[in-house]
Amino acid sequence: MNSSSTRRTFLRQSGVSGAAAVQGQPRNAGRRPNVLFILVDEWSPVATDPPAARRMLRTPVADALAAGGASFRKSYCAYPVCSPSRTSLFTGRMPHEHGVFQNVSPKVNIVPADMPTMAELFAAAGYDTAYFGKEHTGGAAYRGIRNFGSMLFERAGTIASGAALDPIFAQDAIGFIRTPRDKPFLAVVSLINPHDICMVPFGDRPPGGEARELPRPGSTGAPPGQFRSMVN
């Protein structure tokens, strides 16, 4: 989609091509948009929902993506655990339908074989499909995928996994996107971060020693001067 395309144009073209795929008619095949599906782990909506001036984090790239696309303000997570939530994203079904209720090991194949996945639907519609990064659905997210990066990652992730591997996933995806092709593509880029920080409380040993909770400034546990020396 070029820079002059509007959100309304994108949605209209997507709707036309989606209807054609359902009917088995490749209408406007040359005009179908490429789809880049970016998934990040442990990203809270409060990080981007408030106005930029009131946030703790500055996210200019995410802001630009939201400004140029569609932002779903009334959506919600299907499940509070990783594997069930991811499986719902890639099947469009709730956990009681796809059967994943907890984090799963690689290749457990819980999702029914006759339940279509996102990539299978895109592949059936003539898209070139690719997946880069974390999977963690037991294999369901890989169904329908024809292209993979230089490595597969099918587990939850440990401390520093994202810092070490996300750049590899991103470079693999860039290579795929820049490859000339005669049909549209679906590229899933599933990054691990900001998941890394979530592993510290579970007993992983961070660089520099064990994780510990810092007392608040002015509390009886640490005078303000001591607190400043701990965090500076």
Coordinates of C-alpha atoms in Angstrom, one line a residue, residues 5-168:
S5 CA -3.6 5.2 0.3
T6 CA -6.1 6.0 2.9
R7 CA -7.5 3.8 5.6
R8 CA -10.8 3.7 3.9
T9 CA -9.2 2.6 0.6
F10 CA -7.3 -0.1 2.4
L11 CA -10.4 -1.4 4.2
R12 CA -12.4 -1.3 0.9
Q13 CA -9.8 -3.2 -1.0
S14 CA -9.4 -5.7 1.8
G15 CA -13.2 -6.3 1.9
V16 CA -13.4 -6.8 -1.9
S17 CA -10.5 -9.3 -1.9
G18 CA -11.9 -11.1 1.1
A19 CA -15.3 -11.5 -0.4
A20 CA -13.7 -12.8 -3.7
A21 CA -11.6 -15.3 -1.7
V22 CA -14.7 -16.6 0.0
Q23 CA -16.5 -17.0 -3.3
G24 CA -13.5 -18.6 -5.0
Q25 CA -13.1 -15.7 -7.5
P26 CA -9.7 -14.0 -7.6
R27 CA -11.2 -10.5 -8.4
N28 CA -8.8 -7.6 -8.3
A29 CA -5.9 -10.0 -7.7
G30 CA -3.3 -7.5 -8.7
R31 CA -4.7 -4.9 -6.2
R32 CA -4.9 -7.0 -3.1
P33 CA -2.9 -5.5 -0.3
N34 CA 0.1 -7.1 1.4
V35 CA -0.5 -7.8 5.1
L36 CA 2.1 -7.3 7.7
F37 CA 0.9 -8.7 11.0
I38 CA 3.1 -7.5 13.9
L39 CA 2.6 -9.3 17.3
V40 CA 4.4 -8.3 20.4
D41 CA 4.4 -10.1 23.8
E42 CA 3.1 -8.5 27.0
W43 CA 2.3 -5.2 25.4
S44 CA -0.3 -3.4 27.5
P45 CA -2.8 -1.1 25.7
V46 CA -2.1 1.5 28.4
A47 CA 1.3 2.0 26.8
T48 CA -0.2 3.6 23.7
D49 CA -3.8 4.5 24.5
P50 CA -3.3 7.7 26.5
P51 CA -2.2 10.9 24.7
A52 CA 1.5 10.9 24.2
A53 CA 2.1 13.8 26.7
R54 CA 0.7 11.7 29.5
R55 CA 2.5 8.4 28.9
M56 CA 5.4 6.9 30.7
L57 CA 6.8 5.6 27.4
R58 CA 7.4 7.3 24.1
T59 CA 6.4 5.1 21.2
P60 CA 6.6 7.2 18.0
V61 CA 6.8 4.2 15.6
A62 CA 3.7 2.6 17.2
D63 CA 1.9 5.9 17.1
A64 CA 2.7 6.3 13.4
L65 CA 1.4 2.8 12.7
A66 CA -1.8 3.5 14.5
A67 CA -2.3 6.9 12.8
G68 CA -2.0 5.3 9.4
G69 CA -4.2 2.3 10.1
A70 CA -7.1 1.2 12.2
S71 CA -7.1 1.3 16.0
F72 CA -9.5 -1.0 17.8
R73 CA -10.4 0.7 21.0
K74 CA -13.1 -1.7 22.1
S75 CA -11.3 -5.0 21.6
Y76 CA -10.1 -7.3 24.4
C77 CA -7.7 -10.2 25.0
A78 CA -9.4 -13.6 24.6
Y79 CA -7.4 -15.1 27.5
P80 CA -4.9 -13.9 30.1
V81 CA -2.4 -16.7 29.3
C82 CA 0.0 -16.6 26.3
S83 CA -0.8 -19.8 24.3
P84 CA -4.6 -19.6 24.5
S85 CA -4.6 -15.9 23.6
R86 CA -2.2 -16.4 20.6
T87 CA -4.3 -19.4 19.4
S88 CA -7.4 -17.2 19.4
L89 CA -5.6 -14.6 17.3
F90 CA -4.6 -17.1 14.7
T91 CA -7.9 -19.0 14.6
G92 CA -10.5 -16.3 15.3
R93 CA -12.0 -18.7 17.9
M94 CA -12.4 -18.5 21.7
P95 CA -10.4 -21.0 23.9
H96 CA -13.4 -23.2 24.6
E97 CA -13.6 -23.7 20.8
H98 CA -9.9 -24.3 19.9
G99 CA -9.2 -26.2 23.1
V100 CA -6.0 -24.4 24.3
F101 CA -6.4 -23.4 27.9
Q102 CA -2.8 -23.1 29.1
N103 CA 0.7 -22.6 27.8
V104 CA 1.7 -25.5 25.6
S105 CA 4.9 -27.2 24.5
P106 CA 6.0 -27.2 20.9
K107 CA 4.1 -29.5 18.5
V108 CA 1.3 -30.6 20.8
N109 CA -1.3 -30.1 18.1
I110 CA -4.3 -29.3 20.3
V111 CA -6.2 -27.2 17.7
P112 CA -8.6 -29.4 15.6
A113 CA -7.2 -30.0 12.1
D114 CA -10.4 -28.9 10.5
M115 CA -10.4 -25.5 12.2
P116 CA -9.0 -23.0 9.7
T117 CA -6.1 -20.7 10.7
M118 CA -5.3 -17.2 9.5
A119 CA -2.4 -18.4 7.3
E120 CA -4.4 -21.2 5.8
L121 CA -7.1 -18.8 4.7
F122 CA -4.6 -16.4 3.2
A123 CA -2.8 -19.2 1.5
A124 CA -6.1 -20.5 0.0
A125 CA -6.7 -17.0 -1.3
G126 CA -3.4 -17.0 -3.2
Y127 CA -1.2 -15.2 -0.7
D128 CA 2.5 -16.0 -0.1
T129 CA 2.6 -16.6 3.6
A130 CA 5.5 -16.2 6.0
Y131 CA 6.1 -16.4 9.8
F132 CA 9.0 -14.9 11.7
G133 CA 9.5 -15.1 15.5
K134 CA 7.7 -16.6 18.5
E135 CA 5.0 -19.2 17.8
H136 CA 3.9 -20.8 21.1
T137 CA 0.6 -22.2 20.0
G138 CA 1.7 -25.8 19.6
G139 CA 2.0 -25.4 15.9
A140 CA -1.4 -23.9 15.0
A141 CA 0.1 -20.5 13.9
Y142 CA 2.4 -22.3 11.5
R143 CA -0.4 -24.0 9.6
G144 CA -0.6 -22.5 6.1
I145 CA 2.8 -20.9 6.4
R146 CA 5.1 -21.4 3.4
N147 CA 8.1 -19.4 4.4
F148 CA 10.1 -19.3 7.6
G149 CA 13.1 -17.3 8.8
S150 CA 16.6 -18.5 9.7
M151 CA 15.3 -20.0 13.0
L152 CA 12.1 -21.2 14.7
F153 CA 11.1 -20.2 18.2
E154 CA 8.2 -22.2 19.6
R155 CA 8.4 -21.6 23.4
A156 CA 7.5 -18.9 25.9
G157 CA 10.9 -17.2 26.2
T158 CA 13.3 -16.6 29.0
I159 CA 15.2 -13.5 30.2
A160 CA 17.0 -11.8 27.3
S161 CA 15.4 -14.0 24.6
G162 CA 13.8 -11.0 23.0
A163 CA 16.9 -8.9 23.2
A164 CA 18.9 -11.7 21.5
L165 CA 16.4 -13.0 19.0
D166 CA 14.1 -10.2 18.0
P167 CA 16.7 -8.5 15.7
I168 CA 17.1 -11.8 13.9

